[in-house]
Amino acid sequence: MHKALAQYLQNLQATLPADGPGFSALVLDHGEVAFELHHGLASLESGVPLSARAMYYLASESKQFMAAAVMQLVLAGRIGLDDDVCEHLPELAGFEQPFALRSLLNHSSGIPDYFQFLQCQPGRHEADYFSNREILALIARMDEVAMPTGSAHRYSNSNYILLAALVERLAGQPVAGYVKEQLLLPLGMQHSGFDDDRQNVLPHRVFSYEEDTARPFGYKQHLGNANTVGDGGMYASVAELVLWEREWHRQWATPDSVLRAMLEPSPLLDGSVPDYRFGLEWVRGDGEDVVFHGGSLWGFNTMLLRLPQRQQSVIMLSNTDRVEPDWQQIAAAAMG
């Protein structure tokens, strides 16, 4: 059943040395592990191989966990999708306009992506550290949207930094603790979660690398300079993501679930509905639904992809830019 997908992953494996960074992949079928592969090292310095327990940085894959936390609060009646979030987020006062909650969730707010401001700051270096607090202060100095709110889908990491602050203020606790208690621990995900303290010791942490032939071992290590949560910040292992995926398929079949609320359409001003819903993309491929999200930062590249009609999930996590999961290739192989 999964021959084409297994072949796709094994072909990828053949392009990578065993003593360099690599990837982990797993195929879930009707709740059971149908295929699993781990290739390469989690730490080149220590020679630690990648495994099901290896804790990868998920980059923007984290957004679906942030959106799920927000939607829990929506379903509990704490806030509505069309409510103006400015009441809870004074950082948005400079824009002098309302922002509906849904406009943050589906990236139609027009609030500029903070990364473009970081990149243009004179004197700033790649290793300069920043956290949610610094980014919220930066957003508080913004006063102009990049497009009329609700007019288009325009991906911006600022939206999910603001959502993290919103959850903290509504829940009355740090977002990492809220997500852990409300979403992860009930599924048995004991070790996964948002890393909101850069100095935390994280067992089985994966490090990422970039090829550099000028260096003695042919690689340089990426030194992540962000400790933001919401737009990124999630660490998880393949072993625990299996638990998330089993719950994902259960919720797909449950009309009043958090997942179904995340996938509800939010039309733009012209009536069109973007593929991007709340922390997830939902497209049609060869007549089937494909729901996914990816992430990419500091050499980490991630993909969680689902074929709900088949009750299948593909988990793919890497710590090298030589492995950049492509949803169309993965979906095509899974359907092959």
CSV table of C-alpha atoms in Angstrom, one decimal:
chain,number,residue,atom,x,y,z
A,1,MET,CA,0.0,0.0,0.0
A,2,HIS,CA,2.8,2.4,0.8
A,3,LYS,CA,5.4,1.1,-1.7
A,4,ALA,CA,5.6,4.4,-3.6
A,5,LEU,CA,6.0,6.5,-0.5
A,6,ALA,CA,8.5,4.1,1.0
A,7,GLN,CA,10.5,4.2,-2.2
A,8,TYR,CA,10.4,8.1,-2.2
A,9,LEU,CA,11.8,8.2,1.3
A,10,GLN,CA,14.4,5.5,0.6
A,11,ASN,CA,15.6,7.4,-2.5
A,12,LEU,CA,16.0,10.5,-0.4
A,13,GLN,CA,17.9,8.5,2.2
A,14,ALA,CA,20.3,7.3,-0.5
A,15,THR,CA,21.4,10.9,-1.3
A,16,LEU,CA,22.6,11.6,2.3
A,17,PRO,CA,25.7,10.3,4.1
A,18,ALA,CA,25.1,8.3,7.3
A,19,ASP,CA,27.5,10.4,9.3
A,20,GLY,CA,25.8,13.8,8.6
A,21,PRO,CA,22.5,15.4,9.5
A,22,GLY,CA,19.5,13.7,8.0
A,23,PHE,CA,15.8,13.1,8.7
A,24,SER,CA,13.1,11.1,10.3
A,25,ALA,CA,9.9,9.9,8.6
A,26,LEU,CA,6.9,7.9,9.6
A,27,VAL,CA,3.7,6.8,7.9
A,28,LEU,CA,0.6,6.3,10.0
A,29,ASP,CA,-2.3,4.3,8.5
A,30,HIS,CA,-5.6,3.8,10.4
A,31,GLY,CA,-3.7,4.6,13.6
A,32,GLU,CA,-0.9,2.1,13.0
A,33,VAL,CA,2.7,2.7,12.1
A,34,ALA,CA,3.1,1.4,8.5
A,35,PHE,CA,6.6,2.7,7.7
A,36,GLU,CA,9.3,4.3,9.8
A,37,LEU,CA,12.8,5.5,8.8
A,38,HIS,CA,15.5,7.5,10.7
A,39,HIS,CA,18.7,8.4,8.9
A,40,GLY,CA,21.7,10.5,10.0
A,41,LEU,CA,22.8,12.1,13.2
A,42,ALA,CA,21.0,14.3,15.7
A,43,SER,CA,24.4,15.7,16.9
A,44,LEU,CA,27.5,15.5,14.8
A,45,GLU,CA,29.6,16.5,17.8
A,46,SER,CA,28.5,13.5,19.9
A,47,GLY,CA,27.7,11.1,17.0
A,48,VAL,CA,24.1,10.6,18.3
A,49,PRO,CA,21.9,9.0,15.7
A,50,LEU,CA,18.4,10.3,14.9
A,51,SER,CA,15.7,8.2,16.3
A,52,ALA,CA,12.0,8.1,17.2
A,53,ARG,CA,12.8,10.0,20.4
A,54,ALA,CA,14.8,12.7,18.8
A,55,MET,CA,13.3,16.1,19.6
A,56,TYR,CA,13.2,18.3,16.5
A,57,TYR,CA,12.5,22.0,16.3
A,58,LEU,CA,9.2,22.2,14.3
A,59,ALA,CA,9.6,25.8,13.1
A,60,SER,CA,6.3,27.0,11.6
A,61,GLU,CA,4.8,23.6,12.0
A,62,SER,CA,4.2,25.0,15.5
A,63,LYS,CA,1.4,27.2,14.2
A,64,GLN,CA,-1.2,24.5,14.2
A,65,PHE,CA,-0.6,23.9,17.9
A,66,MET,CA,-1.0,27.6,18.6
A,67,ALA,CA,-4.2,27.7,16.5
A,68,ALA,CA,-5.6,24.7,18.4
A,69,ALA,CA,-5.0,26.5,21.7
A,70,VAL,CA,-6.8,29.6,20.5
A,71,MET,CA,-9.7,27.6,19.2
A,72,GLN,CA,-10.1,25.8,22.5
A,73,LEU,CA,-10.7,29.2,24.0
A,74,VAL,CA,-13.1,30.2,21.2
A,75,LEU,CA,-15.1,27.0,21.8
A,76,ALA,CA,-15.2,27.7,25.5
A,77,GLY,CA,-16.7,31.1,24.8
A,78,ARG,CA,-13.8,33.1,26.0
A,79,ILE,CA,-13.5,35.1,22.8
A,80,GLY,CA,-15.2,35.0,19.4
A,81,LEU,CA,-13.6,34.7,15.9
A,82,ASP,CA,-15.1,38.1,14.9
A,83,ASP,CA,-14.1,39.9,18.1
A,84,ASP,CA,-11.6,42.7,17.9
A,85,VAL,CA,-8.4,41.5,19.6
A,86,CYS,CA,-7.2,45.0,20.3
A,87,GLU,CA,-9.0,45.0,23.6
A,88,HIS,CA,-6.5,42.3,24.7
A,89,LEU,CA,-3.5,43.4,22.6
A,90,PRO,CA,-2.6,47.1,23.2
A,91,GLU,CA,0.4,46.5,21.1
A,92,LEU,CA,-1.9,47.0,18.1
A,93,ALA,CA,-3.0,50.5,19.1
A,94,GLY,CA,-0.7,52.2,16.6
A,95,PHE,CA,-2.7,50.8,13.7
A,96,GLU,CA,-5.8,52.6,14.9
A,97,GLN,CA,-8.2,50.0,13.5
A,98,PRO,CA,-9.8,46.7,14.7
A,99,PHE,CA,-8.5,43.3,13.9
A,100,ALA,CA,-10.8,40.3,14.1
A,101,LEU,CA,-9.4,37.2,15.7
A,102,ARG,CA,-9.8,35.2,12.6
A,103,SER,CA,-7.6,37.7,10.6
A,104,LEU,CA,-4.7,36.7,12.8
A,105,LEU,CA,-5.4,33.0,12.5
A,106,ASN,CA,-5.7,32.9,8.7
A,107,HIS,CA,-3.0,35.6,8.0
A,108,SER,CA,-5.4,38.1,6.5
A,109,SER,CA,-4.7,40.9,9.1
A,110,GLY,CA,-2.1,42.7,7.0
A,111,ILE,CA,0.2,43.1,10.0
A,112,PRO,CA,3.7,43.1,8.6
A,113,ASP,CA,6.0,40.1,9.3
A,114,TYR,CA,8.5,41.0,12.0
A,115,PHE,CA,11.3,39.2,10.2
A,116,GLN,CA,11.5,41.9,7.5
A,117,PHE,CA,12.2,44.5,10.3
A,118,LEU,CA,14.8,42.3,11.9
A,119,GLN,CA,16.7,41.9,8.7
A,120,CYS,CA,16.9,45.6,8.0
A,121,GLN,CA,18.2,46.7,11.4
A,122,PRO,CA,21.7,48.1,10.9
A,123,GLY,CA,24.2,46.5,13.2
A,124,ARG,CA,22.1,43.4,13.8
A,125,HIS,CA,23.9,40.1,13.6
A,126,GLU,CA,22.5,36.6,12.7
A,127,ALA,CA,23.3,35.4,16.3
A,128,ASP,CA,21.4,38.3,18.0
A,129,TYR,CA,18.8,36.8,20.3
A,130,PHE,CA,15.1,37.7,20.3
A,131,SER,CA,12.0,36.5,22.1
A,132,ASN,CA,8.3,37.2,22.1
A,133,ARG,CA,8.8,40.2,24.4
A,134,GLU,CA,11.2,41.9,21.9
A,135,ILE,CA,8.9,41.1,19.0
A,136,LEU,CA,5.8,42.4,20.8
A,137,ALA,CA,7.7,45.6,21.4
A,138,LEU,CA,8.6,45.8,17.8
A,139,ILE,CA,5.0,45.3,16.7
A,140,ALA,CA,3.9,48.0,19.1
A,141,ARG,CA,5.9,50.5,17.0
A,142,MET,CA,4.1,49.5,13.8
A,143,ASP,CA,1.3,51.8,12.5
A,144,GLU,CA,0.5,50.7,9.0
A,145,VAL,CA,-0.9,47.4,7.5
A,146,ALA,CA,0.7,45.9,4.4
A,147,MET,CA,-2.7,45.5,2.8
A,148,PRO,CA,-6.3,46.2,3.9
A,149,THR,CA,-7.3,43.8,6.6
A,150,GLY,CA,-9.3,40.9,5.2
A,151,SER,CA,-8.5,41.6,1.6
A,152,ALA,CA,-6.0,38.8,1.0
A,153,HIS,CA,-4.0,36.0,2.6
A,154,ARG,CA,-0.5,37.3,3.5
A,155,TYR,CA,1.6,35.1,5.7
A,156,SER,CA,3.1,36.9,8.7
A,157,ASN,CA,4.8,35.4,11.7
A,158,SER,CA,3.7,38.5,13.7
A,159,ASN,CA,0.1,37.1,13.7
A,160,TYR,CA,1.1,34.1,15.7
A,161,ILE,CA,3.3,36.0,18.1
A,162,LEU,CA,0.2,38.1,18.9
A,163,LEU,CA,-1.9,34.9,19.2
A,164,ALA,CA,0.5,33.6,21.8
A,165,ALA,CA,0.1,36.8,23.8
A,166,LEU,CA,-3.6,36.6,23.5
A,167,VAL,CA,-3.7,33.1,24.9
A,168,GLU,CA,-1.5,34.1,27.8
A,169,ARG,CA,-3.8,37.0,28.7
A,170,LEU,CA,-7.0,35.1,28.4
A,171,ALA,CA,-5.8,31.9,30.1
A,172,GLY,CA,-3.8,33.7,32.8
A,173,GLN,CA,-0.7,31.6,32.3
A,174,PRO,CA,2.3,31.2,30.0
A,175,VAL,CA,1.3,29.8,26.6
A,176,ALA,CA,3.8,27.0,26.9
A,177,GLY,CA,2.2,25.7,30.1
A,178,TYR,CA,-1.3,26.2,28.7
A,179,VAL,CA,-0.6,24.2,25.5
A,180,LYS,CA,1.2,21.5,27.6
A,181,GLU,CA,-1.7,21.1,30.0
A,182,GLN,CA,-4.6,21.5,27.6
A,183,LEU,CA,-3.4,19.8,24.4
A,184,LEU,CA,-0.3,17.7,24.9
A,185,LEU,CA,-0.4,15.9,28.3
A,186,PRO,CA,-4.0,14.6,27.7
A,187,LEU,CA,-2.6,12.7,24.7
A,188,GLY,CA,0.4,11.4,26.5
A,189,MET,CA,2.8,13.8,24.9
A,190,GLN,CA,5.1,14.1,27.9
A,191,HIS,CA,8.2,15.6,26.4
A,192,SER,CA,6.9,17.8,23.4
A,193,GLY,CA,6.0,21.4,23.8
A,194,PHE,CA,6.9,25.1,23.3
A,195,ASP,CA,10.4,25.9,24.5
A,196,ASP,CA,10.0,29.3,26.1
A,197,ASP,CA,13.3,29.3,27.9
A,198,ARG,CA,16.4,29.3,25.7
A,199,GLN,CA,18.5,27.9,28.5
A,200,ASN,CA,16.3,24.9,29.1
A,201,VAL,CA,18.0,21.4,29.0
A,202,LEU,CA,16.0,19.4,26.5
A,203,PRO,CA,16.8,15.7,26.4
A,204,HIS,CA,17.3,14.3,23.0
A,205,ARG,CA,17.4,17.7,21.4
A,206,VAL,CA,18.3,17.6,17.7
A,207,PHE,CA,20.8,20.2,16.3
A,208,SER,CA,20.8,21.4,12.7
A,209,TYR,CA,23.6,21.9,10.2
A,210,GLU,CA,24.5,23.5,6.9
A,211,GLU,CA,27.1,22.1,4.5
A,212,ASP,CA,30.3,24.1,4.6
A,213,THR,CA,33.3,22.5,2.8
A,214,ALA,CA,35.7,25.1,4.2
A,215,ARG,CA,35.2,23.7,7.7
A,216,PRO,CA,37.1,20.7,9.1
A,217,PHE,CA,34.1,18.3,9.2
A,218,GLY,CA,32.2,19.8,6.1
A,219,TYR,CA,29.4,21.4,8.1
A,220,LYS,CA,28.6,24.4,10.3
A,221,GLN,CA,26.0,24.3,13.1
A,222,HIS,CA,23.0,26.6,13.0
A,223,LEU,CA,22.8,28.6,16.1
A,224,GLY,CA,19.2,29.5,16.4
A,225,ASN,CA,18.7,33.1,17.6
A,226,ALA,CA,15.0,33.0,18.4
A,227,ASN,CA,13.1,31.9,21.4
A,228,THR,CA,9.7,32.9,20.1
A,229,VAL,CA,6.7,30.7,20.7
A,230,GLY,CA,3.5,30.7,18.7
A,231,ASP,CA,5.0,31.3,15.3
A,232,GLY,CA,7.6,28.6,16.0
A,233,GLY,CA,9.2,27.3,19.2
A,234,MET,CA,7.7,23.8,19.3
A,235,TYR,CA,9.9,20.8,19.8
A,236,ALA,CA,8.5,17.3,19.3
A,237,SER,CA,9.6,13.8,18.4
A,238,VAL,CA,8.2,11.4,15.8
A,239,ALA,CA,7.2,9.0,18.6
A,240,GLU,CA,5.0,11.7,20.2
A,241,LEU,CA,3.7,13.2,17.0
A,242,VAL,CA,2.2,9.8,16.3
A,243,LEU,CA,-0.1,10.5,19.3
A,244,TRP,CA,-1.0,13.9,17.8
A,245,GLU,CA,-1.8,12.4,14.5
A,246,ARG,CA,-4.1,9.7,15.9
A,247,GLU,CA,-6.0,12.4,17.7
A,248,TRP,CA,-6.1,14.5,14.5
A,249,HIS,CA,-7.9,11.7,12.6
A,250,ARG,CA,-10.3,11.2,15.5
A,251,GLN,CA,-11.2,14.9,15.5
A,252,TRP,CA,-11.5,14.9,11.7
A,253,ALA,CA,-14.5,12.5,12.2
A,254,THR,CA,-16.0,14.6,15.0
A,255,PRO,CA,-18.0,17.6,13.7
A,256,ASP,CA,-17.7,19.7,16.8
A,257,SER,CA,-14.0,19.1,17.4
A,258,VAL,CA,-11.3,21.7,17.8
A,259,LEU,CA,-9.8,20.5,14.5
A,260,ARG,CA,-13.0,21.0,12.6
A,261,ALA,CA,-13.2,24.5,14.0
A,262,MET,CA,-9.7,25.2,12.8
A,263,LEU,CA,-10.7,24.1,9.3
A,264,GLU,CA,-13.8,26.2,9.0
A,265,PRO,CA,-13.6,28.6,6.0
A,266,SER,CA,-13.1,32.3,6.6
A,267,PRO,CA,-13.9,34.2,3.4
A,268,LEU,CA,-12.0,37.3,2.5
A,269,LEU,CA,-13.7,40.5,1.6
A,270,ASP,CA,-14.1,39.4,-2.0
A,271,GLY,CA,-15.8,36.2,-0.9
A,272,SER,CA,-12.9,33.9,-1.8
A,273,VAL,CA,-11.7,31.3,0.7
A,274,PRO,CA,-7.9,30.8,1.1
A,275,ASP,CA,-6.4,27.3,1.3
A,276,TYR,CA,-4.9,28.5,4.6
A,277,ARG,CA,-7.3,28.0,7.4
A,278,PHE,CA,-6.2,28.3,11.0
A,279,GLY,CA,-2.6,26.9,11.3
A,280,LEU,CA,-3.3,24.4,8.5
A,281,GLU,CA,-3.6,24.3,4.7
A,282,TRP,CA,-6.4,22.3,3.1
A,283,VAL,CA,-6.2,21.6,-0.6
A,284,ARG,CA,-7.6,19.0,-3.0
A,285,GLY,CA,-5.1,16.7,-4.7
A,286,ASP,CA,-6.2,14.1,-7.3
A,287,GLY,CA,-9.7,14.3,-5.9
A,288,GLU,CA,-8.7,13.8,-2.3
A,289,ASP,CA,-8.4,16.2,0.7
A,290,VAL,CA,-4.8,17.0,1.7
A,291,VAL,CA,-4.3,18.8,5.0
A,292,PHE,CA,-0.8,19.9,5.9
A,293,HIS,CA,1.6,22.5,7.3
A,294,GLY,CA,5.3,22.8,6.9
A,295,GLY,CA,8.1,24.6,8.7
A,296,SER,CA,11.6,25.8,7.8
A,297,LEU,CA,14.2,27.6,9.9
A,298,TRP,CA,17.8,27.3,10.8
A,299,GLY,CA,18.2,24.1,8.7
A,300,PHE,CA,15.2,22.4,10.3
A,301,ASN,CA,12.6,21.4,7.7
A,302,THR,CA,9.3,19.8,8.8
A,303,MET,CA,6.1,18.5,7.3
A,304,LEU,CA,2.9,17.0,8.8
A,305,LEU,CA,0.6,15.8,6.0
A,306,ARG,CA,-2.7,14.1,6.2
A,307,LEU,CA,-4.9,12.2,3.7
A,308,PRO,CA,-8.1,12.1,5.9
A,309,GLN,CA,-10.1,9.9,3.5
A,310,ARG,CA,-7.4,7.3,3.8
A,311,GLN,CA,-6.8,7.9,7.5
A,312,GLN,CA,-3.2,8.3,6.7
A,313,SER,CA,-0.5,10.8,8.0
A,314,VAL,CA,3.0,11.4,6.9
A,315,ILE,CA,5.4,12.8,9.5
A,316,MET,CA,8.7,14.1,8.0
A,317,LEU,CA,11.3,16.0,10.1
A,318,SER,CA,14.9,17.0,9.0
A,319,ASN,CA,17.9,18.8,10.4
A,320,THR,CA,19.4,19.7,7.1
A,321,ASP,CA,18.5,22.0,4.2
A,322,ARG,CA,19.2,19.0,1.9
A,323,VAL,CA,15.9,17.6,3.0
A,324,GLU,CA,13.1,20.1,2.3
A,325,PRO,CA,9.7,18.2,2.4
A,326,ASP,CA,7.4,19.1,-0.5
A,327,TRP,CA,3.7,18.5,0.2
A,328,GLN,CA,2.9,17.8,-3.4
A,329,GLN,CA,5.6,15.2,-3.8
A,330,ILE,CA,4.7,13.5,-0.5
A,331,ALA,CA,1.0,13.5,-1.3
A,332,ALA,CA,1.6,12.1,-4.8
A,333,ALA,CA,3.8,9.3,-3.4
A,334,ALA,CA,1.3,8.5,-0.7
A,335,MET,CA,-1.5,8.3,-3.3
A,336,GLY,CA,0.6,6.3,-5.7
